[in-house]
Amino acid sequence: MPLDHYVTLGHSGLRVSPFCLGAMTFGEDLGWGSSVKESESIIDRYLGLGGNFIDTANVYTKGHSEKIIGDHVGRHRNKRDRLVIATKFSANLHVGDPNGGGSSRKSIVSQCEESLRRLQTDYIDLYWLHNWDQLTPIEETMAALDDLVHAGKVRYLGVSDTPAWKVAQAQLIAQFRGWAPFVGLQIEYSLLERTVEGELMPMARELALGVTPWSPLKSGILSGKYTRQNAGSVQPTGRAWAAGFLHDKAYAVIDELQRIAGQLDTTVARVALAWVQGRPGVASTILGARTLAQLNDNLKALDITLSAEQSAALDKLTTPTLNFPAEILPMVRMLHAGGTTINGEKSQLLPSFGPTKPDDHY
């Protein structure tokens, strides 16, 4: 699937590339990102291959990420209008100001104006609620976002890193009141982070939210750089906390990724990315490449098609432990079906819970 074979995001007409260019790495301000020149090269390569979806946030490298995008493409109208530029609000860039962050009307409007200035554009294509502000009523947040849409400063809305029940509440409030709804859901999703399959992924499919996974390589742990053979001698640099993800389970997943990569004559990173992009409900996976070489390698994951056996092996190895009531839902379906086959799914009778033959009831 080429980068310029676009998909619509959720229940909207917004066309985006199947891989989104993540800009969290743009800028060296935090000691581990890309230089301005490298960031611009990454943007140019992505756009040159037909990519049109760039994702950033007001807080990424203290706002420098947005400025790099604005300086390189935002201020050039002919380039900017061909792009889907997404950014996020919530993080407070103003130390000492309690209203500098969060999701109140005051903070949302202020953060939007600041992002527009840094991006050097007069509108944001996709504006993400970065994370849930527990101190602000969700009605206030959704009303303020709807006003930004009607003012022409924002085209579409999305939500990130928020509990499923709160997203559902916000979405239904917006729909009932005729406000602009969310069209996208941004969450961490990878072979090493699948707990989102309990609530968030099913919710996204039910509410028609296009999922854009972040950290599909689990902070580079599944990039192919780390193996069981070099365990202990090769550690993440710049982001020391990522070393905590290098455990026995991770190495078992990496071993399997190496096996499949060998079968397909490809790389570990591409197999891991292909698995994420192939999950039900995923619209566009976010690539956080720090170098041009990483981007070029990761983009080739779009050429990978995993076999049923390969996908099943990865699924089995990484099956997550989900919260209640996920574990009992398969049994519940059996109780409902009465031994019949529905939508191609067979059921069996459960003697411990119900009847086992016709008329076997009071």
CSV table of C-alpha atoms in Angstrom, one decimal:
chain,number,residue,atom,x,y,z
A,1,MET,CA,0.0,0.0,0.0
A,2,PRO,CA,1.7,3.2,-1.1
A,3,LEU,CA,1.9,6.3,1.1
A,4,ASP,CA,-0.3,8.1,-1.4
A,5,HIS,CA,-3.2,5.6,-1.2
A,6,TYR,CA,-5.2,7.6,1.3
A,7,VAL,CA,-7.8,6.6,3.9
A,8,THR,CA,-10.6,8.6,5.4
A,9,LEU,CA,-10.2,9.3,9.1
A,10,GLY,CA,-13.0,7.9,11.1
A,11,HIS,CA,-16.5,9.1,10.3
A,12,SER,CA,-15.3,12.1,8.2
A,13,GLY,CA,-14.2,12.9,4.7
A,14,LEU,CA,-10.7,13.9,5.7
A,15,ARG,CA,-8.2,11.9,3.6
A,16,VAL,CA,-4.9,11.0,5.3
A,17,SER,CA,-1.9,8.9,4.4
A,18,PRO,CA,-1.8,5.4,6.0
A,19,PHE,CA,1.4,6.4,7.8
A,20,CYS,CA,1.4,9.8,9.6
A,21,LEU,CA,4.7,11.7,10.1
A,22,GLY,CA,5.1,12.2,13.9
A,23,ALA,CA,7.0,15.4,14.8
A,24,MET,CA,7.7,14.8,18.4
A,25,THR,CA,11.3,14.3,17.5
A,26,PHE,CA,11.6,17.6,15.7
A,27,GLY,CA,14.2,19.8,17.5
A,28,GLU,CA,17.1,19.0,19.7
A,29,ASP,CA,15.9,21.0,22.7
A,30,LEU,CA,15.4,18.0,24.9
A,31,GLY,CA,18.7,16.4,24.0
A,32,TRP,CA,17.5,13.5,21.8
A,33,GLY,CA,15.6,14.9,18.8
A,34,SER,CA,16.5,15.8,15.2
A,35,SER,CA,18.2,18.9,14.1
A,36,VAL,CA,16.3,21.5,12.2
A,37,LYS,CA,18.0,20.5,9.0
A,38,GLU,CA,17.3,16.8,9.6
A,39,SER,CA,13.7,17.5,10.5
A,40,GLU,CA,13.3,19.4,7.2
A,41,SER,CA,14.8,16.6,5.2
A,42,ILE,CA,12.4,14.1,6.9
A,43,ILE,CA,9.4,16.4,6.0
A,44,ASP,CA,10.6,16.7,2.4
A,45,ARG,CA,11.1,13.0,2.0
A,46,TYR,CA,7.7,12.2,3.4
A,47,LEU,CA,5.9,14.7,1.3
A,48,GLY,CA,7.9,13.7,-1.8
A,49,LEU,CA,6.5,10.2,-1.5
A,50,GLY,CA,2.9,11.4,-1.3
A,51,GLY,CA,2.5,11.7,2.4
A,52,ASN,CA,0.1,14.4,3.6
A,53,PHE,CA,-0.4,13.9,7.4
A,54,ILE,CA,1.9,15.5,10.0
A,55,ASP,CA,1.2,15.2,13.7
A,56,THR,CA,2.7,17.5,16.4
A,57,ALA,CA,1.7,19.1,19.7
A,58,ASN,CA,2.2,22.4,21.4
A,59,VAL,CA,4.5,20.9,24.0
A,60,TYR,CA,6.8,18.9,21.6
A,61,THR,CA,10.3,20.3,22.2
A,62,LYS,CA,8.7,23.3,24.0
A,63,GLY,CA,6.9,24.4,20.8
A,64,HIS,CA,9.9,24.1,18.6
A,65,SER,CA,8.4,21.2,16.7
A,66,GLU,CA,5.5,23.4,15.6
A,67,LYS,CA,7.8,26.2,14.7
A,68,ILE,CA,10.0,23.9,12.5
A,69,ILE,CA,6.8,22.8,10.6
A,70,GLY,CA,5.7,26.4,10.3
A,71,ASP,CA,9.0,27.7,9.0
A,72,HIS,CA,9.4,24.9,6.5
A,73,VAL,CA,5.9,24.3,5.1
A,74,GLY,CA,3.3,26.3,7.2
A,75,ARG,CA,4.2,29.7,5.8
A,76,HIS,CA,4.1,28.5,2.2
A,77,ARG,CA,0.5,28.5,1.3
A,78,ASN,CA,0.8,26.2,-1.8
A,79,LYS,CA,2.5,23.5,0.4
A,80,ARG,CA,0.4,24.1,3.5
A,81,ASP,CA,-3.0,23.7,1.9
A,82,ARG,CA,-2.1,20.3,0.5
A,83,LEU,CA,-1.3,19.0,4.0
A,84,VAL,CA,-3.3,17.7,7.0
A,85,ILE,CA,-1.5,19.4,9.9
A,86,ALA,CA,-2.5,18.0,13.3
A,87,THR,CA,-1.5,19.5,16.6
A,88,LYS,CA,-2.6,19.1,20.2
A,89,PHE,CA,-3.6,21.2,23.2
A,90,SER,CA,-3.6,20.5,27.0
A,91,ALA,CA,0.1,20.9,28.0
A,92,ASN,CA,1.0,24.0,29.9
A,93,LEU,CA,4.0,26.0,28.4
A,94,HIS,CA,3.6,28.8,30.9
A,95,VAL,CA,5.2,28.0,34.2
A,96,GLY,CA,3.3,29.7,37.1
A,97,ASP,CA,0.1,30.2,35.0
A,98,PRO,CA,-2.7,27.8,36.2
A,99,ASN,CA,-4.7,28.6,33.0
A,100,GLY,CA,-1.8,28.0,30.7
A,101,GLY,CA,-2.8,24.4,30.1
A,102,GLY,CA,-5.7,22.0,30.5
A,103,SER,CA,-9.0,22.0,28.6
A,104,SER,CA,-10.9,25.0,29.8
A,105,ARG,CA,-12.3,27.5,27.3
A,106,LYS,CA,-9.7,30.1,28.3
A,107,SER,CA,-6.8,27.7,27.9
A,108,ILE,CA,-8.0,26.1,24.7
A,109,VAL,CA,-8.5,29.4,22.8
A,110,SER,CA,-5.1,30.6,24.0
A,111,GLN,CA,-3.3,27.4,23.1
A,112,CYS,CA,-4.9,27.4,19.7
A,113,GLU,CA,-3.8,30.9,18.9
A,114,GLU,CA,-0.2,30.1,20.0
A,115,SER,CA,-0.1,27.0,17.8
A,116,LEU,CA,-1.4,28.9,14.8
A,117,ARG,CA,1.3,31.5,15.4
A,118,ARG,CA,4.1,28.9,15.6
A,119,LEU,CA,2.7,26.9,12.7
A,120,GLN,CA,2.4,30.1,10.6
A,121,THR,CA,-1.1,29.1,9.4
A,122,ASP,CA,-4.6,30.4,9.9
A,123,TYR,CA,-6.2,27.0,10.5
A,124,ILE,CA,-5.4,23.6,12.0
A,125,ASP,CA,-6.7,20.6,10.1
A,126,LEU,CA,-7.0,18.3,13.1
A,127,TYR,CA,-6.9,19.5,16.7
A,128,TRP,CA,-6.4,16.9,19.3
A,129,LEU,CA,-7.3,17.0,23.0
A,130,HIS,CA,-3.9,15.7,24.1
A,131,ASN,CA,-5.1,14.2,27.4
A,132,TRP,CA,-8.1,14.4,29.7
A,133,ASP,CA,-8.3,17.5,32.0
A,134,GLN,CA,-10.1,16.1,35.1
A,135,LEU,CA,-10.8,19.6,36.5
A,136,THR,CA,-12.8,20.9,33.5
A,137,PRO,CA,-16.3,19.8,32.6
A,138,ILE,CA,-16.3,18.0,29.3
A,139,GLU,CA,-19.2,20.2,28.1
A,140,GLU,CA,-17.0,23.2,28.4
A,141,THR,CA,-14.2,21.6,26.5
A,142,MET,CA,-16.5,20.4,23.6
A,143,ALA,CA,-18.3,23.7,23.4
A,144,ALA,CA,-15.0,25.6,23.1
A,145,LEU,CA,-13.8,23.2,20.4
A,146,ASP,CA,-17.0,23.6,18.5
A,147,ASP,CA,-16.6,27.4,18.6
A,148,LEU,CA,-13.1,27.0,17.1
A,149,VAL,CA,-14.5,24.9,14.3
A,150,HIS,CA,-17.2,27.4,13.5
A,151,ALA,CA,-14.7,30.2,13.6
A,152,GLY,CA,-12.7,28.4,10.9
A,153,LYS,CA,-9.6,28.0,13.0
A,154,VAL,CA,-10.0,24.3,13.3
A,155,ARG,CA,-11.3,21.8,10.7
A,156,TYR,CA,-11.7,18.5,12.6
A,157,LEU,CA,-11.4,17.3,16.2
A,158,GLY,CA,-9.6,14.3,17.8
A,159,VAL,CA,-8.9,13.0,21.3
A,160,SER,CA,-5.8,11.4,22.7
A,161,ASP,CA,-4.8,9.5,25.8
A,162,THR,CA,-8.3,9.7,27.5
A,163,PRO,CA,-10.3,6.9,29.2
A,164,ALA,CA,-12.9,5.3,26.9
A,165,TRP,CA,-15.8,6.2,29.1
A,166,LYS,CA,-14.9,9.9,29.0
A,167,VAL,CA,-14.4,9.9,25.2
A,168,ALA,CA,-17.8,8.2,24.8
A,169,GLN,CA,-19.4,10.8,27.1
A,170,ALA,CA,-17.8,13.7,25.1
A,171,GLN,CA,-18.8,12.2,21.8
A,172,LEU,CA,-22.4,11.7,22.8
A,173,ILE,CA,-22.7,15.2,24.2
A,174,ALA,CA,-21.4,16.6,21.0
A,175,GLN,CA,-23.7,14.6,18.9
A,176,PHE,CA,-26.8,15.4,20.9
A,177,ARG,CA,-26.1,19.1,21.0
A,178,GLY,CA,-25.1,19.4,17.3
A,179,TRP,CA,-21.5,20.2,18.1
A,180,ALA,CA,-18.5,19.1,16.1
A,181,PRO,CA,-17.6,15.5,17.2
A,182,PHE,CA,-14.3,13.7,17.4
A,183,VAL,CA,-13.2,11.9,14.3
A,184,GLY,CA,-10.0,10.4,15.5
A,185,LEU,CA,-8.5,8.6,18.5
A,186,GLN,CA,-4.8,8.7,19.2
A,187,ILE,CA,-3.5,6.1,21.6
A,188,GLU,CA,-0.4,4.1,22.3
A,189,TYR,CA,-0.6,0.8,20.5
A,190,SER,CA,2.1,-1.8,19.7
A,191,LEU,CA,2.9,-5.5,20.2
A,192,LEU,CA,4.1,-4.5,23.6
A,193,GLU,CA,1.1,-2.3,24.5
A,194,ARG,CA,-2.2,-4.0,23.7
A,195,THR,CA,-4.3,-3.3,26.7
A,196,VAL,CA,-6.2,-0.7,24.6
A,197,GLU,CA,-7.9,-3.7,23.0
A,198,GLY,CA,-10.1,-4.0,26.1
A,199,GLU,CA,-12.0,-0.7,25.9
A,200,LEU,CA,-10.5,1.9,23.7
A,201,MET,CA,-10.2,0.0,20.4
A,202,PRO,CA,-13.8,-1.4,20.6
A,203,MET,CA,-15.1,2.0,21.5
A,204,ALA,CA,-13.3,3.6,18.5
A,205,ARG,CA,-14.9,1.1,16.1
A,206,GLU,CA,-18.3,1.6,17.6
A,207,LEU,CA,-18.1,5.4,17.6
A,208,ALA,CA,-16.4,5.5,14.2
A,209,LEU,CA,-13.2,7.1,15.4
A,210,GLY,CA,-10.2,6.5,13.2
A,211,VAL,CA,-7.3,5.2,15.4
A,212,THR,CA,-3.8,6.7,14.9
A,213,PRO,CA,-1.5,4.7,17.1
A,214,TRP,CA,1.6,6.4,18.6
A,215,SER,CA,4.8,4.6,19.7
A,216,PRO,CA,4.1,1.5,17.4
A,217,LEU,CA,7.7,0.5,18.0
A,218,LYS,CA,7.4,1.0,21.8
A,219,SER,CA,9.9,3.9,22.0
A,220,GLY,CA,12.3,2.1,19.6
A,221,ILE,CA,12.4,-1.2,21.6
A,222,LEU,CA,11.0,-3.0,18.5
A,223,SER,CA,13.2,-1.1,16.0
A,224,GLY,CA,15.6,-4.1,15.6
A,225,LYS,CA,18.4,-2.3,17.5
A,226,TYR,CA,17.8,-4.3,20.6
A,227,THR,CA,18.2,-8.1,20.6
A,228,ARG,CA,18.6,-10.9,23.1
A,229,GLN,CA,22.1,-11.3,21.8
A,230,ASN,CA,23.2,-7.7,22.7
A,231,ALA,CA,21.1,-7.5,25.9
A,232,GLY,CA,22.8,-5.4,28.5
A,233,SER,CA,25.4,-4.0,26.1
A,234,VAL,CA,23.0,-1.9,24.0
A,235,GLN,CA,20.8,0.5,25.9
A,236,PRO,CA,18.5,3.4,24.8
A,237,THR,CA,20.3,6.7,24.8
A,238,GLY,CA,18.7,10.1,25.5
A,239,ARG,CA,15.6,8.5,26.9
A,240,ALA,CA,16.9,6.3,29.7
A,241,TRP,CA,13.4,5.4,30.9
A,242,ALA,CA,12.9,3.3,27.7
A,243,ALA,CA,15.4,0.8,29.1
A,244,GLY,CA,12.6,-0.4,31.4
A,245,PHE,CA,10.8,-1.8,28.4
A,246,LEU,CA,13.7,-4.2,27.7
A,247,HIS,CA,12.5,-7.3,29.6
A,248,ASP,CA,12.0,-11.0,28.9
A,249,LYS,CA,8.6,-10.5,27.2
A,250,ALA,CA,10.1,-7.8,24.9
A,251,TYR,CA,13.0,-10.1,23.9
A,252,ALA,CA,10.5,-13.0,23.2
A,253,VAL,CA,8.6,-10.6,20.9
A,254,ILE,CA,11.8,-9.5,19.2
A,255,ASP,CA,12.8,-13.1,18.7
A,256,GLU,CA,9.6,-13.8,16.8
A,257,LEU,CA,9.8,-10.5,14.8
A,258,GLN,CA,13.3,-11.6,13.8
A,259,ARG,CA,12.0,-15.0,12.6
A,260,ILE,CA,9.2,-13.4,10.6
A,261,ALA,CA,11.5,-10.7,9.2
A,262,GLY,CA,13.8,-13.5,8.0
A,263,GLN,CA,10.9,-15.2,6.2
A,264,LEU,CA,9.9,-12.0,4.5
A,265,ASP,CA,13.5,-10.7,3.8
A,266,THR,CA,12.7,-7.5,5.7
A,267,THR,CA,13.4,-5.8,9.0
A,268,VAL,CA,12.1,-6.2,12.5
A,269,ALA,CA,10.8,-2.6,12.6
A,270,ARG,CA,8.8,-3.1,9.3
A,271,VAL,CA,7.2,-6.3,10.6
A,272,ALA,CA,6.2,-4.6,13.9
A,273,LEU,CA,4.7,-1.6,12.0
A,274,ALA,CA,2.9,-3.8,9.6
A,275,TRP,CA,1.2,-5.7,12.5
A,276,VAL,CA,0.0,-2.4,14.0
A,277,GLN,CA,-1.3,-0.9,10.7
A,278,GLY,CA,-3.2,-4.1,10.0
A,279,ARG,CA,-5.2,-4.1,13.2
A,280,PRO,CA,-9.0,-3.5,12.9
A,281,GLY,CA,-9.9,0.1,13.4
A,282,VAL,CA,-6.4,1.5,12.7
A,283,ALA,CA,-6.5,4.3,10.1
A,284,SER,CA,-3.0,5.8,10.1
A,285,THR,CA,0.0,4.8,12.2
A,286,ILE,CA,2.3,7.5,13.5
A,287,LEU,CA,6.0,7.2,12.6
A,288,GLY,CA,8.4,9.0,15.0
A,289,ALA,CA,11.5,8.8,12.9
A,290,ARG,CA,14.5,10.7,14.3
A,291,THR,CA,16.7,10.3,11.2
A,292,LEU,CA,16.0,10.2,7.4
A,293,ALA,CA,17.4,6.6,7.4
A,294,GLN,CA,14.8,5.6,10.0
A,295,LEU,CA,12.0,7.1,8.0
A,296,ASN,CA,13.0,5.4,4.8
A,297,ASP,CA,13.2,2.1,6.5
A,298,ASN,CA,9.9,2.5,8.4
A,299,LEU,CA,7.9,3.6,5.3
A,300,LYS,CA,8.8,0.3,3.6
A,301,ALA,CA,6.5,-1.4,6.1
A,302,LEU,CA,3.6,-0.4,3.8
A,303,ASP,CA,4.9,-3.0,1.4
A,304,ILE,CA,4.7,-5.8,4.0
A,305,THR,CA,1.7,-8.2,4.2
A,306,LEU,CA,1.8,-10.6,7.1
A,307,SER,CA,0.4,-14.1,6.5
A,308,ALA,CA,-2.4,-15.4,8.8
A,309,GLU,CA,0.2,-17.7,10.5
A,310,GLN,CA,2.6,-14.8,11.1
A,311,SER,CA,-0.1,-12.5,12.5
A,312,ALA,CA,-1.5,-15.3,14.7
A,313,ALA,CA,2.0,-16.1,16.1
A,314,LEU,CA,2.5,-12.5,17.1
A,315,ASP,CA,-1.1,-12.2,18.5
A,316,LYS,CA,-0.6,-15.3,20.6
A,317,LEU,CA,2.7,-14.2,22.0
A,318,THR,CA,1.4,-10.8,23.0
A,319,THR,CA,-2.2,-11.5,24.1
A,320,PRO,CA,-2.8,-8.9,26.8
A,321,THR,CA,-4.5,-9.3,30.2
A,322,LEU,CA,-7.6,-7.1,30.0
A,323,ASN,CA,-9.8,-5.5,32.7
A,324,PHE,CA,-13.1,-7.0,33.7
A,325,PRO,CA,-15.5,-7.8,31.9
A,326,ALA,CA,-13.3,-8.6,28.9
A,327,GLU,CA,-12.4,-12.1,30.1
A,328,ILE,CA,-16.0,-13.3,30.4
A,329,LEU,CA,-17.3,-11.8,27.1
A,330,PRO,CA,-16.6,-14.9,25.0
A,331,MET,CA,-18.6,-17.0,27.5
A,332,VAL,CA,-21.4,-14.4,27.5
A,333,ARG,CA,-21.8,-14.8,23.8
A,334,MET,CA,-22.3,-18.5,24.3
A,335,LEU,CA,-25.1,-17.8,26.8
A,336,HIS,CA,-26.8,-15.6,24.2
A,337,ALA,CA,-26.5,-17.9,21.2
A,338,GLY,CA,-28.3,-21.0,22.4
A,339,GLY,CA,-25.9,-23.3,20.5
A,340,THR,CA,-26.4,-21.6,17.2
A,341,THR,CA,-24.0,-20.0,14.7
A,342,ILE,CA,-24.4,-16.2,14.4
A,343,ASN,CA,-22.4,-14.1,12.0
A,344,GLY,CA,-20.2,-17.1,11.2
A,345,GLU,CA,-19.3,-17.6,14.9
A,346,LYS,CA,-20.2,-21.0,16.4
A,347,SER,CA,-21.4,-21.3,19.9
A,348,GLN,CA,-21.5,-24.2,22.4
A,349,LEU,CA,-23.9,-24.9,25.1
A,350,LEU,CA,-22.8,-24.4,28.7
A,351,PRO,CA,-24.3,-27.1,31.0
A,352,SER,CA,-23.1,-25.3,34.1
A,353,PHE,CA,-25.1,-22.2,33.3
A,354,GLY,CA,-28.1,-23.1,31.2
A,355,PRO,CA,-30.2,-25.6,29.1
A,356,THR,CA,-28.5,-28.2,27.0
A,357,LYS,CA,-31.5,-29.3,24.8
A,358,PRO,CA,-34.9,-28.0,23.6
A,359,ASP,CA,-37.5,-27.4,26.3
A,360,ASP,CA,-34.8,-27.9,29.0
A,361,HIS,CA,-36.1,-25.1,31.1
A,362,TYR,CA,-39.0,-24.2,33.5
